[in-house]
Tab-separated table of C-alpha atoms in Angstrom:
chain	number	residue	atom	x	y	z
A	1	LYS	CA	87.246	120.663	107.677
A	2	ASN	CA	90.318	120.900	105.415
A	3	GLN	CA	89.477	119.423	102.027
A	4	VAL	CA	90.763	119.319	98.488
A	5	GLU	CA	88.321	118.484	95.707
A	6	GLN	CA	89.271	117.711	92.140
A	7	SER	CA	87.296	117.535	88.947
A	8	PRO	CA	86.680	115.767	86.744
A	9	GLN	CA	87.205	112.383	88.360
A	10	SER	CA	88.360	110.970	85.031
A	11	LEU	CA	89.001	112.277	81.554
A	12	ILE	CA	89.697	110.801	78.135
A	13	ILE	CA	91.296	112.933	75.435
A	14	LEU	CA	92.920	112.340	72.080
A	15	GLU	CA	96.659	112.665	71.649
A	16	GLY	CA	97.650	116.209	70.755
A	17	LYS	CA	94.657	117.839	72.403
A	18	ASN	CA	94.787	120.194	75.398
A	19	CYS	CA	92.979	119.680	78.692
A	20	THR	CA	92.428	121.442	82.008
A	21	LEU	CA	92.036	119.823	85.404
A	22	GLN	CA	90.434	121.627	88.330
A	23	CYS	CA	91.155	121.761	92.044
A	24	ASN	CA	89.167	123.541	94.780
A	25	TYR	CA	90.379	123.624	98.335
A	26	THR	CA	89.302	124.664	101.804
A	27	VAL	CA	92.561	124.408	103.714
A	28	SER	CA	93.523	126.794	106.449
A	29	PRO	CA	96.088	128.003	107.098
A	30	PHE	CA	97.232	127.674	103.511
A	31	SER	CA	100.917	127.112	102.885
A	32	ASN	CA	101.273	126.047	99.262
A	33	LEU	CA	99.623	124.085	96.457
A	34	ARG	CA	101.260	121.492	94.288
A	35	TRP	CA	100.313	119.234	91.435
A	36	TYR	CA	101.673	115.709	91.217
A	37	LYS	CA	101.592	113.153	88.420
A	38	GLN	CA	101.302	109.540	89.470
A	39	ASP	CA	101.724	106.611	87.127
A	40	THR	CA	99.959	103.405	88.130
A	41	GLY	CA	101.776	101.621	90.957
A	42	ARG	CA	104.420	104.324	91.291
A	43	GLY	CA	104.999	107.217	93.655
A	44	PRO	CA	103.765	110.725	92.780
A	45	VAL	CA	106.158	113.015	90.956
A	46	SER	CA	105.990	116.761	91.531
A	47	LEU	CA	104.971	118.905	88.548
A	48	THR	CA	104.552	122.354	90.109
A	49	ILE	CA	104.564	124.008	93.523
A	50	MET	CA	102.984	127.425	94.164
A	51	THR	CA	102.869	129.582	97.249
A	52	PHE	CA	100.214	132.130	98.159
A	53	SER	CA	101.870	134.908	96.171
A	54	GLU	CA	102.272	132.946	92.925
A	55	ASN	CA	99.403	132.668	90.453
A	56	THR	CA	101.008	130.664	87.662
A	57	LYS	CA	103.824	128.151	87.296
A	58	SER	CA	104.904	126.195	84.236
A	59	ASN	CA	106.822	122.979	83.801
A	60	GLY	CA	107.161	122.156	80.116
A	61	ARG	CA	103.721	121.386	78.724
A	62	TYR	CA	102.169	121.662	82.200
A	63	THR	CA	100.916	125.043	83.450
A	64	ALA	CA	99.323	125.450	86.867
A	65	THR	CA	97.343	128.476	88.018
A	66	LEU	CA	96.337	129.488	91.503
A	67	ASP	CA	93.632	131.902	92.632
A	68	ALA	CA	94.121	132.218	96.384
A	69	ASP	CA	91.058	134.426	96.742
A	70	THR	CA	88.634	131.856	95.334
A	71	LYS	CA	90.780	128.951	96.541
A	72	GLN	CA	90.942	127.378	93.104
A	73	SER	CA	93.724	125.951	91.026
A	74	SER	CA	93.922	124.445	87.571
A	75	LEU	CA	96.440	122.337	85.702
A	76	HIS	CA	96.541	122.846	81.942
A	77	ILE	CA	98.218	120.231	79.764
A	78	THR	CA	99.161	121.343	76.276
A	79	ALA	CA	99.559	119.076	73.244
A	80	SER	CA	98.930	115.901	75.223
A	81	GLN	CA	101.050	112.804	74.708
A	82	LEU	CA	100.331	109.140	75.398
A	83	SER	CA	102.784	109.327	78.301
A	84	ASP	CA	100.560	111.899	79.992
A	85	SER	CA	98.153	109.077	80.849
A	86	ALA	CA	98.272	109.009	84.650
A	87	SER	CA	96.527	110.292	87.752
A	88	TYR	CA	97.003	113.968	88.557
A	89	ILE	CA	96.775	114.844	92.212
A	90	CYS	CA	96.267	118.299	93.691
A	91	VAL	CA	97.892	118.639	97.106
A	92	VAL	CA	97.624	121.560	99.510
A	93	GLY	CA	100.141	122.158	102.273
A	94	GLU	CA	98.591	123.147	105.582
A	95	GLY	CA	100.160	125.199	108.294
A	96	GLY	CA	103.714	125.876	109.314
A	97	TYR	CA	104.809	122.263	109.146
A	98	ASN	CA	103.293	121.955	105.712
A	99	LYS	CA	101.106	118.930	106.411
A	100	LEU	CA	99.791	117.670	103.068
A	101	ILE	CA	96.080	117.443	102.240
A	102	PHE	CA	95.461	115.378	99.111
A	103	GLY	CA	92.749	115.547	96.502
A	104	ALA	CA	91.343	112.287	95.160
A	105	GLY	CA	92.993	112.863	91.806
A	106	THR	CA	91.894	113.044	88.182
A	107	ARG	CA	92.620	109.977	86.094
A	108	LEU	CA	93.643	111.084	82.599
A	109	ALA	CA	93.737	108.712	79.642
A	110	VAL	CA	95.279	109.939	76.400
A	111	HIS	CA	94.241	107.882	73.396
A	112	PRO	CA	95.981	107.789	70.003
B	1	LYS	CA	121.735	111.457	93.443
B	2	ALA	CA	119.742	108.488	94.699
B	3	GLY	CA	116.027	108.979	95.219
B	4	VAL	CA	113.806	107.828	98.060
B	5	THR	CA	114.118	104.054	98.426
B	6	GLN	CA	111.358	101.916	99.846
B	7	THR	CA	111.654	98.242	100.645
B	8	PRO	CA	110.202	95.810	99.998
B	9	ARG	CA	108.303	96.701	96.802
B	10	TYR	CA	105.662	94.033	97.352
B	11	LEU	CA	104.494	92.204	100.444
B	12	ILE	CA	101.768	89.677	101.175
B	13	LYS	CA	100.727	89.123	104.780
B	14	THR	CA	97.962	87.281	106.607
B	15	ARG	CA	95.346	88.944	108.794
B	16	GLY	CA	96.570	89.331	112.360
B	17	GLN	CA	100.229	89.458	111.437
B	18	GLN	CA	102.408	92.523	111.724
B	19	VAL	CA	104.569	94.153	109.086
B	20	THR	CA	107.494	96.576	108.961
B	21	LEU	CA	108.176	98.761	105.944
B	22	SER	CA	111.395	100.648	105.372
B	23	CYS	CA	112.182	104.007	103.793
B	24	SER	CA	115.595	105.476	103.045
B	25	PRO	CA	115.351	109.194	102.277
B	26	ILE	CA	117.438	111.225	99.891
B	27	SER	CA	120.838	111.946	101.382
B	28	GLY	CA	120.661	115.109	103.459
B	29	HIS	CA	116.901	114.971	103.913
B	30	ARG	CA	115.946	114.905	107.577
B	31	SER	CA	112.174	114.699	107.241
B	32	VAL	CA	110.340	111.514	106.286
B	33	SER	CA	106.577	111.233	106.005
B	34	TRP	CA	104.367	108.225	105.343
B	35	TYR	CA	101.130	107.923	103.371
B	36	GLN	CA	98.570	105.242	102.672
B	37	GLN	CA	96.955	105.095	99.235
B	38	THR	CA	93.859	103.028	98.516
B	39	PRO	CA	91.440	103.185	95.583
B	40	GLY	CA	88.592	104.217	97.867
B	41	GLN	CA	90.298	106.766	100.120
B	42	GLY	CA	93.058	108.097	97.914
B	43	LEU	CA	96.251	109.307	99.555
B	44	GLN	CA	96.102	109.797	103.302
B	45	PHE	CA	98.776	111.155	105.590
B	46	LEU	CA	99.994	108.789	108.295
B	47	PHE	CA	102.794	110.638	110.090
B	48	GLU	CA	105.934	112.677	109.639
B	49	TYR	CA	109.284	112.362	111.386
B	50	PHE	CA	111.988	114.979	111.600
B	51	SER	CA	115.299	114.346	113.338
B	52	GLU	CA	113.949	111.180	114.976
B	53	THR	CA	110.871	112.967	116.409
B	54	GLN	CA	107.311	112.582	115.235
B	55	ARG	CA	106.035	116.086	114.487
B	56	ASN	CA	102.744	115.397	112.721
B	57	LYS	CA	100.261	112.575	112.819
B	58	GLY	CA	97.221	111.699	110.735
B	59	ASN	CA	93.996	110.031	111.807
B	60	PHE	CA	95.001	106.398	111.878
B	61	PRO	CA	94.598	103.872	114.709
B	62	GLY	CA	97.442	103.075	117.068
B	63	ARG	CA	98.184	99.895	115.108
B	64	PHE	CA	100.106	102.156	112.762
B	65	SER	CA	103.390	103.365	114.186
B	66	GLY	CA	106.701	104.571	112.938
B	67	ARG	CA	110.140	105.632	113.933
B	68	GLN	CA	113.146	107.366	112.483
B	69	PHE	CA	116.773	106.540	113.071
B	70	SER	CA	119.719	108.853	113.487
B	71	ASN	CA	120.668	108.360	109.820
B	72	SER	CA	117.139	109.595	108.866
B	73	ARG	CA	116.020	106.188	107.643
B	74	SER	CA	112.491	105.455	108.751
B	75	GLU	CA	110.383	102.400	109.408
B	76	MET	CA	106.643	102.035	109.587
B	77	ASN	CA	105.024	99.213	111.492
B	78	VAL	CA	101.471	97.942	111.252
B	79	SER	CA	100.358	95.434	113.874
B	80	THR	CA	97.358	93.095	113.841
B	81	LEU	CA	96.853	93.499	110.116
B	82	GLU	CA	93.335	93.804	108.724
B	83	LEU	CA	92.131	93.229	105.173
B	84	GLY	CA	91.501	96.967	104.883
B	85	ASP	CA	95.192	97.672	105.413
B	86	SER	CA	95.862	96.451	101.889
B	87	ALA	CA	97.241	99.517	100.140
B	88	LEU	CA	100.196	101.209	98.522
B	89	TYR	CA	102.311	102.735	101.291
B	90	LEU	CA	104.384	105.688	100.184
B	91	CYS	CA	107.062	107.597	101.960
B	92	ALA	CA	108.390	111.006	101.042
B	93	SER	CA	111.404	112.948	102.206
B	94	ARG	CA	112.392	116.606	102.318
B	95	THR	CA	115.167	118.659	103.843
B	96	GLY	CA	113.126	120.268	106.588
B	97	GLN	CA	110.044	122.459	106.454
B	98	GLU	CA	110.385	123.550	102.852
B	99	TYR	CA	107.847	122.559	100.242
B	100	GLY	CA	109.648	120.013	98.095
B	101	TYR	CA	108.645	116.464	98.963
B	102	THR	CA	110.134	113.625	96.944
B	103	PHE	CA	108.206	110.388	96.985
B	104	GLY	CA	109.453	106.846	96.806
B	105	SER	CA	107.873	104.211	94.562
B	106	GLY	CA	105.988	102.688	97.463
B	107	THR	CA	105.436	99.295	99.036
B	108	ARG	CA	102.382	97.392	97.852
B	109	LEU	CA	100.967	95.543	100.870
B	110	THR	CA	98.333	92.881	100.376
B	111	VAL	CA	96.624	91.390	103.416
B	112	VAL	CA	94.883	88.056	102.829
């Protein structure tokens, strides 16, 4: 069964600290992996998109890695800010039509 | 460039009623997909339309249906509403089969 699992479920960090979110997937055939940030009550916003041949992608303070062999990805947030408080969702595209399989998300709270 | 527009933003309906949600994609985007997001199940794929044809469908009952018009605007209909249909309904658009989905802000449906 195609699944995307994320850990931890929730995380609290202090402003300025770094953190890493994890994503494991069992999706076949694999098309791509993306990380989204979703503020409460809003639609997800894309942070990074990686295909099979890419193993790292950065977007400002966000850096995503992908290990296609172990089917793992991580999202590293550097020098966190209060505005980083949100849910971070790992999404894997399946097949030629790129059907999206969603993880349950990690809820990040950045405290001053 | 306007983003993905969903209307209405909030909706309250009674059990047994039906509801129609609307999504206007980014200009030039021919693919529109719909998702249901609940606290318990996370984001789940409903269906995707491309050039007025449904090309992918998730595991939802037949009460959930959709359509796409020639101008790429899409509507989603839910008949015989149940309390469990209360959720944030998101739509996303993309040009075709490429990876970049852009999400709207969603319609918050509450069934009472």
